[in-house]
Coordinates of C-alpha atoms in Angstrom, one line a residue:
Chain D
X1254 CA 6.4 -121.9 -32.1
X1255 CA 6.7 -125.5 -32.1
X1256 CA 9.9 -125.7 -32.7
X1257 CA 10.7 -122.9 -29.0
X1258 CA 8.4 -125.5 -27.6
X1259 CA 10.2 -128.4 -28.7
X1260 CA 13.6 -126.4 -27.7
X1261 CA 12.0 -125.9 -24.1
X1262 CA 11.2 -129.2 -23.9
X1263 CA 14.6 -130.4 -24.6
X1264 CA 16.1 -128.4 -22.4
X1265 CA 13.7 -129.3 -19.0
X1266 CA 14.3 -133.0 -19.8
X1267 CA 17.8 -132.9 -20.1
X1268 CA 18.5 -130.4 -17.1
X1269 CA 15.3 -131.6 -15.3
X1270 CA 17.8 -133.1 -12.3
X1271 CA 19.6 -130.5 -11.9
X1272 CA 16.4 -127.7 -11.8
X1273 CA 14.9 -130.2 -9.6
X1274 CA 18.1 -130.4 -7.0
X1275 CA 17.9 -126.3 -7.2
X1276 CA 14.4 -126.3 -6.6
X1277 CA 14.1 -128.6 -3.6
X1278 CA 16.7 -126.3 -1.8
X1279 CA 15.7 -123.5 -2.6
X1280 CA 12.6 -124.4 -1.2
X1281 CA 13.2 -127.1 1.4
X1282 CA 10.5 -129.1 -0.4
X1283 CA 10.6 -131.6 -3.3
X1284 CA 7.3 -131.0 -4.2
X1285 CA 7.4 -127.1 -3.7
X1286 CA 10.8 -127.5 -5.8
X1287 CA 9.1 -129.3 -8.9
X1288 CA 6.2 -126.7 -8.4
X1289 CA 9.3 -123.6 -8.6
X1290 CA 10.8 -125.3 -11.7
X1291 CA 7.1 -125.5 -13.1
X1292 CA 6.6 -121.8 -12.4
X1293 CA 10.1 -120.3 -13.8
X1294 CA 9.6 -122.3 -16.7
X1295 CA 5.7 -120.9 -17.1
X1296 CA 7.3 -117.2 -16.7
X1297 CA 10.3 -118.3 -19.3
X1298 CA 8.4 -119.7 -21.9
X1299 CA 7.2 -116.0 -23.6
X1300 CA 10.7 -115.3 -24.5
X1301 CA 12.5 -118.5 -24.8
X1302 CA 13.2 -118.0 -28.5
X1303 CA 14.7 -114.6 -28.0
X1304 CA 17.3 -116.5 -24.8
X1305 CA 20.9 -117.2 -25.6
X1306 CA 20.9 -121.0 -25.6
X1307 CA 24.0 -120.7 -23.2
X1308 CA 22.3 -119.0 -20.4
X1309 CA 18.9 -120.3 -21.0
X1310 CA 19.8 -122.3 -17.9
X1311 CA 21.1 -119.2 -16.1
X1312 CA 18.3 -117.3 -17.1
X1313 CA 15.7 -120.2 -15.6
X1314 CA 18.0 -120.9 -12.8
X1315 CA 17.6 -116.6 -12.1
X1316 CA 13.9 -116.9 -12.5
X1317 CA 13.6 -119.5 -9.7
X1318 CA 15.6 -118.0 -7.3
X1319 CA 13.3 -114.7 -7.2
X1320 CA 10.4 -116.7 -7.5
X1321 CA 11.4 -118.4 -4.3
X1322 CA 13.3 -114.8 -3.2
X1323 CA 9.6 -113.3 -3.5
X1324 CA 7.7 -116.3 -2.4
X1325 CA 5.6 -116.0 1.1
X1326 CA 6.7 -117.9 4.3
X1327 CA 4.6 -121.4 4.9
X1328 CA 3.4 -122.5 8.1
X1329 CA 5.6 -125.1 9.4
X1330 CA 3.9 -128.3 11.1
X1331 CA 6.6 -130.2 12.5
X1332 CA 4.5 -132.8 13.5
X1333 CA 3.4 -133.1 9.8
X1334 CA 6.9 -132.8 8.5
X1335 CA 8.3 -135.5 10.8
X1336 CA 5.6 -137.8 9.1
X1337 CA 6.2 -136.5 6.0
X1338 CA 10.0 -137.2 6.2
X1339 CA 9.5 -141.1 7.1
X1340 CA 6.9 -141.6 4.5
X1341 CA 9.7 -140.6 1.9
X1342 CA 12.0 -143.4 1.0
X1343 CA 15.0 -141.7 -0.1
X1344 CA 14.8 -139.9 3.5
X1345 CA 14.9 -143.0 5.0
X1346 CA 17.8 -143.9 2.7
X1347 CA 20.1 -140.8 4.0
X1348 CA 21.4 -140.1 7.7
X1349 CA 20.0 -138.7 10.6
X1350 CA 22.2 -135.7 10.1
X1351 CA 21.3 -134.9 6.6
X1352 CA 17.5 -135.3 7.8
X1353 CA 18.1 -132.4 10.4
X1354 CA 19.8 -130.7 8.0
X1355 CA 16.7 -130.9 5.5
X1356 CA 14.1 -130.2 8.6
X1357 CA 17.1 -126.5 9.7
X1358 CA 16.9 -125.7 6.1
X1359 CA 12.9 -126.2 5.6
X1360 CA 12.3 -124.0 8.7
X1361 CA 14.3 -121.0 7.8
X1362 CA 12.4 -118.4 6.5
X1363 CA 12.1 -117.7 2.5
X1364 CA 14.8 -115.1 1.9
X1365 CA 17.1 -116.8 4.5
X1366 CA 17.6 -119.9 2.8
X1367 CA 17.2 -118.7 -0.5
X1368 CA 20.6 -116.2 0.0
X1369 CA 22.0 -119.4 2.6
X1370 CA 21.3 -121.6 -0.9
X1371 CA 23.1 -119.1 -3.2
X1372 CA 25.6 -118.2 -0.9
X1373 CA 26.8 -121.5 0.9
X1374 CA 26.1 -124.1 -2.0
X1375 CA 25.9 -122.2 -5.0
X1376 CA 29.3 -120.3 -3.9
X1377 CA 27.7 -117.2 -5.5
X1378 CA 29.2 -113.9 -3.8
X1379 CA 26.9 -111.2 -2.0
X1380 CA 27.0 -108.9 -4.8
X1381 CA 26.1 -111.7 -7.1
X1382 CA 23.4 -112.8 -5.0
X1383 CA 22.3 -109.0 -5.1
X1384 CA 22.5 -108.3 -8.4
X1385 CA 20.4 -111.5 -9.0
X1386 CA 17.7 -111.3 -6.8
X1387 CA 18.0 -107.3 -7.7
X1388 CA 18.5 -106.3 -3.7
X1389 CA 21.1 -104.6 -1.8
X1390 CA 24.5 -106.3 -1.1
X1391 CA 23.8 -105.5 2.6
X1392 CA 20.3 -107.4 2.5
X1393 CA 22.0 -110.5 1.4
X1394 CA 24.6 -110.0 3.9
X1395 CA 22.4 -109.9 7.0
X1396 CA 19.9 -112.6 5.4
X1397 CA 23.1 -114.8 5.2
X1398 CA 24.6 -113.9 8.2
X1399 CA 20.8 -114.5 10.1
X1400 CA 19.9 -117.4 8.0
X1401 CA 23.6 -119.2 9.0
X1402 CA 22.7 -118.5 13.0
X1403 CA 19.5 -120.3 12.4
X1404 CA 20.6 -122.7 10.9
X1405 CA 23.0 -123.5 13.2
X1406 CA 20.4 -123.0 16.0
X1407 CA 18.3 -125.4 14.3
X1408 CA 21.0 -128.0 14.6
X1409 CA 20.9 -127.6 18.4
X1410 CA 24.6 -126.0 18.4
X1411 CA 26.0 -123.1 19.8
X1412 CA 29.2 -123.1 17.0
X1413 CA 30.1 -124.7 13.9
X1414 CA 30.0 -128.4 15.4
X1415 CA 26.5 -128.5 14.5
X1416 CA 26.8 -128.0 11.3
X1417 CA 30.1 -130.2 10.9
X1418 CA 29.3 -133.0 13.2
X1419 CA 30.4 -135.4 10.7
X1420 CA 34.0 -135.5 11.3
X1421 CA 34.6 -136.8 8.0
X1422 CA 32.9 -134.7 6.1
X1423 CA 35.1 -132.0 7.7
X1424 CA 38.0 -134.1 6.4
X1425 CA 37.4 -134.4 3.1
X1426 CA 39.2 -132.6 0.8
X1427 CA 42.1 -131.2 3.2
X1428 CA 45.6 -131.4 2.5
Chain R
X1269 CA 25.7 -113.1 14.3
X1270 CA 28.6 -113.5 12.2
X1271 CA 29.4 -115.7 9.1
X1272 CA 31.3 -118.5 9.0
X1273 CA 34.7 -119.1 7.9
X1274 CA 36.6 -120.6 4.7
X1275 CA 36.6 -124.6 6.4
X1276 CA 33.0 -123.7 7.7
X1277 CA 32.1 -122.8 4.6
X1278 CA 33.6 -125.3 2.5
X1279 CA 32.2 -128.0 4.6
X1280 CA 28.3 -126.4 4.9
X1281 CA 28.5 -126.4 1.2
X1282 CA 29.5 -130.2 1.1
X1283 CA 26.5 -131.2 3.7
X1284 CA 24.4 -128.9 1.5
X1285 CA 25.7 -130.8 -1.7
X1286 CA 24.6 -134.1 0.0
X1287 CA 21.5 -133.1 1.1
X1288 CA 20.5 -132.1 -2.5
X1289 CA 22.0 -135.4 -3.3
X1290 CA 19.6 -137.4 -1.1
X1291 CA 16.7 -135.6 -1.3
X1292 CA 15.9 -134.5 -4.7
X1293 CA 15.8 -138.1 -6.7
X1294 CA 15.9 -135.1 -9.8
X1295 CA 16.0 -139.4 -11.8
X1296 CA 12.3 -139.8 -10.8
X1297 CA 11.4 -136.6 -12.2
X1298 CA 10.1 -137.0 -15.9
X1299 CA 11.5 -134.0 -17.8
X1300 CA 8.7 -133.6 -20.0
X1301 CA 6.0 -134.2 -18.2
X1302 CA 7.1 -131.2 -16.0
X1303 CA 7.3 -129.3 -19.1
X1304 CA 3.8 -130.5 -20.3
X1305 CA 2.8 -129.2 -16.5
X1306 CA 4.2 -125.9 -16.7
X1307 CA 3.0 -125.4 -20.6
X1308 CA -0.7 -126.3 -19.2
X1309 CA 0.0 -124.1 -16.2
X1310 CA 0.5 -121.0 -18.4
X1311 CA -2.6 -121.9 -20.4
X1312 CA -4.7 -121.8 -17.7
X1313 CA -3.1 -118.6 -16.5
X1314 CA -4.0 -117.0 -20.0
X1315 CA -7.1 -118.0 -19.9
X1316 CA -8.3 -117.3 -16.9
X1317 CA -6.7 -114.0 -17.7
X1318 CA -8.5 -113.5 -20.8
X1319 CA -11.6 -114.6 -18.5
X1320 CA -11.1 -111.8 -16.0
X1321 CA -10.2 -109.4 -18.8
X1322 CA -13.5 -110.3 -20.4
X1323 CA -15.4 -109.9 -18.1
X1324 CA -13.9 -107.0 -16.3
X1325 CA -14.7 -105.3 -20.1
X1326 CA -18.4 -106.1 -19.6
X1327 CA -18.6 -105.2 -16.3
X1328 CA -17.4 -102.1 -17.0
X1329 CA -20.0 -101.7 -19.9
X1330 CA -22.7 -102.4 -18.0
X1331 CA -21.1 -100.1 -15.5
X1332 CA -21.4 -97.2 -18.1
X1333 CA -24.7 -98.0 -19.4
X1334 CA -26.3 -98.0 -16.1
X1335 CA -25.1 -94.5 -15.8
X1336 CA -25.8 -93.7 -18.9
X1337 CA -29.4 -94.5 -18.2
X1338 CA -29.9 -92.9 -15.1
X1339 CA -28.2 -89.6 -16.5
X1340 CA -30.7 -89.5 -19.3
X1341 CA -33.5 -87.6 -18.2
X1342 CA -36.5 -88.4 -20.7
X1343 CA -39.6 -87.5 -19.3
X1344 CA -40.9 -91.2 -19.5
X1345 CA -39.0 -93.8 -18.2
X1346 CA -36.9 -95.8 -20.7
X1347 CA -38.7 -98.6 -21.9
X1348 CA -37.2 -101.7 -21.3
X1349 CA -35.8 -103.9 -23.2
X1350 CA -38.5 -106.4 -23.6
X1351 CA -40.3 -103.8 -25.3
X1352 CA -38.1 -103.5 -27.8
X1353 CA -39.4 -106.2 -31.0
X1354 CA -35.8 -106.8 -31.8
X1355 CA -34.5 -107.1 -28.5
X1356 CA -34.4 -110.8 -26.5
X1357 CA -36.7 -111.1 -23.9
X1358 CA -34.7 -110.7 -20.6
X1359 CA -34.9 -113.2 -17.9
X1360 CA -38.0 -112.4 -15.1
X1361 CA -35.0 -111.3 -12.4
X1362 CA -32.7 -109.4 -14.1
X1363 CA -32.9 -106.6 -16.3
X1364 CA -30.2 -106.6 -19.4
X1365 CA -28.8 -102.9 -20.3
X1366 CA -28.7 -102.5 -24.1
X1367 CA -25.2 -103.7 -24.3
X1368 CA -25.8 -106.7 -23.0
X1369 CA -29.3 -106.8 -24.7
X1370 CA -27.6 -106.4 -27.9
X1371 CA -24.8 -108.8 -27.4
X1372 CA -27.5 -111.2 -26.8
X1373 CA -28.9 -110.1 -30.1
X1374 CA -25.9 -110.7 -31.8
X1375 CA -25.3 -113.9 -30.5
X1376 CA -22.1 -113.4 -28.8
X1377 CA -23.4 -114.1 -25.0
X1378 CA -26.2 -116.4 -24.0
X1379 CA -29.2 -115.0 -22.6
X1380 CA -28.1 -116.9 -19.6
X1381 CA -24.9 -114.9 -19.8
X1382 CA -25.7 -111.9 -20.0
X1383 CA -28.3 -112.0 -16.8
X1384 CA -25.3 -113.3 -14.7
X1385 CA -23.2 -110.0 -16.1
X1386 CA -26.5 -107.6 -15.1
X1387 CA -26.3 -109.4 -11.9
X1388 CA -22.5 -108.8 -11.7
X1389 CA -22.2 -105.4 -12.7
X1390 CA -25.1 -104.5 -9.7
X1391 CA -22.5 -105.9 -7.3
X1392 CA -19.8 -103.9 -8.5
X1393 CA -22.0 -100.4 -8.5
X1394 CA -23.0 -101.4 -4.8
X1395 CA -19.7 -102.3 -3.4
X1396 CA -18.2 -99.2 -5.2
X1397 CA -20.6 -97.5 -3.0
X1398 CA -18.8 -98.8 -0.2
X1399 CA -15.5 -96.4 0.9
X1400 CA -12.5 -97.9 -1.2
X1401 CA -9.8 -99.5 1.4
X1402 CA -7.2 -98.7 -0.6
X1403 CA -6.0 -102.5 -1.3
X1404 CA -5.7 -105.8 1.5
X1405 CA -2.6 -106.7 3.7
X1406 CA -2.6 -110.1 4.1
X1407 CA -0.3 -112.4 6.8
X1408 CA -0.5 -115.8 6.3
X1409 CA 0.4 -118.4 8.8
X1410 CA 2.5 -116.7 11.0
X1411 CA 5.1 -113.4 11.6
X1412 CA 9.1 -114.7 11.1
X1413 CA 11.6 -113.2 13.3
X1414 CA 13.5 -111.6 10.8
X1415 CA 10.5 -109.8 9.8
X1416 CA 10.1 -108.3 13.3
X1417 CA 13.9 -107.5 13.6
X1418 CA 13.6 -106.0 10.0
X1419 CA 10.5 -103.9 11.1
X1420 CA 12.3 -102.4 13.8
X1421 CA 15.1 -101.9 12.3
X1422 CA 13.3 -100.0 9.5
X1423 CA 15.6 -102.7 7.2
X1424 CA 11.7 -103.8 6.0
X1425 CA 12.1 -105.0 2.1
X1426 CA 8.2 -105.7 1.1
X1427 CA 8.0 -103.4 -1.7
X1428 CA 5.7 -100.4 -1.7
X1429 CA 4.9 -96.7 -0.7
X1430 CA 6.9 -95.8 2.8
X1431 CA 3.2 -95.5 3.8
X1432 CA 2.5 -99.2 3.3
X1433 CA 6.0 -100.4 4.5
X1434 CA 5.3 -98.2 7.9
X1435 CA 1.3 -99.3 8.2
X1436 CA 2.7 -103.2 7.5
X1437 CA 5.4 -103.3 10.0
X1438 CA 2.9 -101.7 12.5
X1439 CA 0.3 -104.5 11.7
X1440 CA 3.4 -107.5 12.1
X1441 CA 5.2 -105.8 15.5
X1442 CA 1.4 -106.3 16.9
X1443 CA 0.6 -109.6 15.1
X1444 CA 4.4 -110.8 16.7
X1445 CA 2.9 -109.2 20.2
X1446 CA -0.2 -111.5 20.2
X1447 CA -2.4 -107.7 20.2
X1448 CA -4.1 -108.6 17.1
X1449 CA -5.9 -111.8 16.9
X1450 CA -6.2 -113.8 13.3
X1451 CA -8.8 -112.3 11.5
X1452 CA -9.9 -115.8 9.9
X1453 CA -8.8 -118.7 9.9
X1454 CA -8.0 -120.4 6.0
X1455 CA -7.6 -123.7 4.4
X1456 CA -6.4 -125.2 1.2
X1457 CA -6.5 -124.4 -1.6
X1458 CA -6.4 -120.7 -0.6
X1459 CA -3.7 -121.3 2.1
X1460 CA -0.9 -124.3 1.9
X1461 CA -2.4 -126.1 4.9
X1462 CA -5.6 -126.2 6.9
X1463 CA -6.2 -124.1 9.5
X1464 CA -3.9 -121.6 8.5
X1465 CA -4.4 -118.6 10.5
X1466 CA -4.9 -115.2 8.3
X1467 CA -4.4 -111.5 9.1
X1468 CA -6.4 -109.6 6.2
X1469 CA -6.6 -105.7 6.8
X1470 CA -8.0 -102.9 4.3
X1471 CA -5.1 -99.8 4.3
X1472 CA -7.8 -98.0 6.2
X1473 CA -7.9 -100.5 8.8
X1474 CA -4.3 -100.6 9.1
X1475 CA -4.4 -96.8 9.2
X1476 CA -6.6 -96.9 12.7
X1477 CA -4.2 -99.5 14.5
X1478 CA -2.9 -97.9 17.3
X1479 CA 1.0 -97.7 16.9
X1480 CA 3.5 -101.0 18.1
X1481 CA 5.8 -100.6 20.6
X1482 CA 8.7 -100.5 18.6

């Protein structure tokens, strides 16, 4: 038992940036994001000595994202929020842009940005992000359809300018 | 609504990379002490589990004896417990069934203990008096969008009986409408922040809401 322990802890401090990063977006909250990672790991722990150590990261990764999938919507305070954002150093530290980007993502509903998350930055496909979160391909497809519109409502745009408004972020990477 | 194309794409997954990048500081984040968190996470969960099993069990004893005593029909009334040399002496305000009396006896439950599961196990015989509602919606905070669209649409995902899927869309399309006022309003830590307004229904209630528009 020690040694699955041991094992679990291993893996949490070696992957704990990465589960963190997933977290916080899946979420839109740092805090909420640590509180996911805590969560999967609590539902994991049972049968982490019967888990493939090569997907044990997939398997965690799977657990948040239907924790998060099933979770219940907040209540958003943007008053609170904007406070909360320029209490945090490492906000202060990134671009206006990326801060709207943080406040779009926060205020999308559960489900939205956890298929926007899977779909847009994990560059999962629809019927990966269904047979994942164990949903209809057509659910992900009008969440990520719905939760891409709000998102780019969120940003105050009307087409993709708002999501893209840094031109060379738009640049990067093209021939 | 549409979704957007292979360059849109490419370059929301970018802004979405260097959001993570900014935001989650995963280098602050001490591995093992959020493995130490969620390890003493679980513990609590099991034993507040084993708690709620345990006592469920009891209640549910006391449950039975109660019945068991008023089915019996000597022609004197039982003598309590007090009466019984062997037995401990109850508390002035509670009266101990003999499971209880003899778990005291036995030494596995305080007098103390046992009083506050008498008292318990009253509570549950009233309120199952009460007609059963069949199990609590609860809305927290406020109704989404999506969740209206999805209601009318009959696209609704919230697990379920169609019944409860039907009676739960008919409660949001009149929460969204501003017909049904909060039915309390909640703060931490049962709800995330203060002041969070709460819609709490019994089935049966939801069953005598007047249909939504939808």
């Amino acid at each position: 038992m020690a040694s699955t322990e041991d094992e679990a802890a291993s893996f949490v401090a070696a992957r704990r940036r990465e589960l963190a990063r997933f977290g916080f977006m899946l979420t839109g909250d740092r805090a909420a994001g640590e509180d996911l990672v805590q969560e999967a790991l609590v539902r994991c722990l049972p049968s982490w000595g019967r888990l493939d150590p090569q997907g044990v990261e997939a398997y965690v990764r799977k657990v948040m994202a239907r924790l998060a999938w099933k979770a219940r919507r907040q209540p958003v305070h943007r008053r609170s929020l904007d406070q909360a954002d320029l209490a945090t150093a490492d906000i202060a530290e990134s671009s206006a842009e990326l801060t709207d980007l943080r406040r779009a993502l926060r205020s999308l509903a559960p489900r939205q940005r956890v298929v926007l998350v899977l779909r847009f930055w994990q560059d999962l496909s629809e019927a990966e992000i269904a047979e994942l979160l164990g949903c209809r391909q057509g659910t992900v497809k009008s969440r990520a359809s719905r939760a891409y519109a709000e998102l780019r409502h969120e940003l105050g745009g009307t087409d993709d300018v708002a999501i893209v408004d840094d031109p060379s972020a738009a640049r990067k990477d093209m021939p | 609504m549409s979704l957007p194309g292979e360059d849109q794409t490419r370059v929301l997954r970018e802004r979405l990379d260097q959001l993570a990048d900014s935001v989650a500081g995963g280098d602050r984040i001490d591995g093992a002490e959020l493995y130490r968190r969620g390890v003493r996470r679980r513990r609590r969960r099991i034993a507040a589990s084993i708690g709620l099993v345990a006592a469920g069990v009891v209640v549910a004893a006391v449950a039975l004896g109660s019945a068991v005593q008023s089915e019996s029909s000597s022609p004197e009334p039982p003598a309590p417990a007090a009466s019984n040399p062997s037995s401990p002496e109850p508390s002035d305000d509670c009266v101990l069934t003999e499971q209880l009396a003899h778990g005291v006896e036995l030494g596995a439950i305080t007098e103390e203990q046992a009083c506050q599961l008498a008292k318990a196990g009253e509570q549950e015989n009233e309120a199952r008096q009460e007609p059963p509602n069949g199990g609590v919606f609860a809305i927290e905070g406020e109704v989404q969008e999506d969740m209206v669209a999805d209601c009318r649409a009959g696209t609704s995902d919230f697990g379920g009986t169609a019944e409860d899927i039907d009676l739960y869309c008919n409660a949001i399309l009149k929460i969204a409408a501003g017909e049904l006022k909060p039915t309390r309003i909640c703060d931490p830590p049962e709800c995330s922040d203060p002041g969070t307004p709460l819609w709490e229904y019994s089935k049966a209630e939801l069953r005598d809401l007047p249909d939504a528009n939808r």
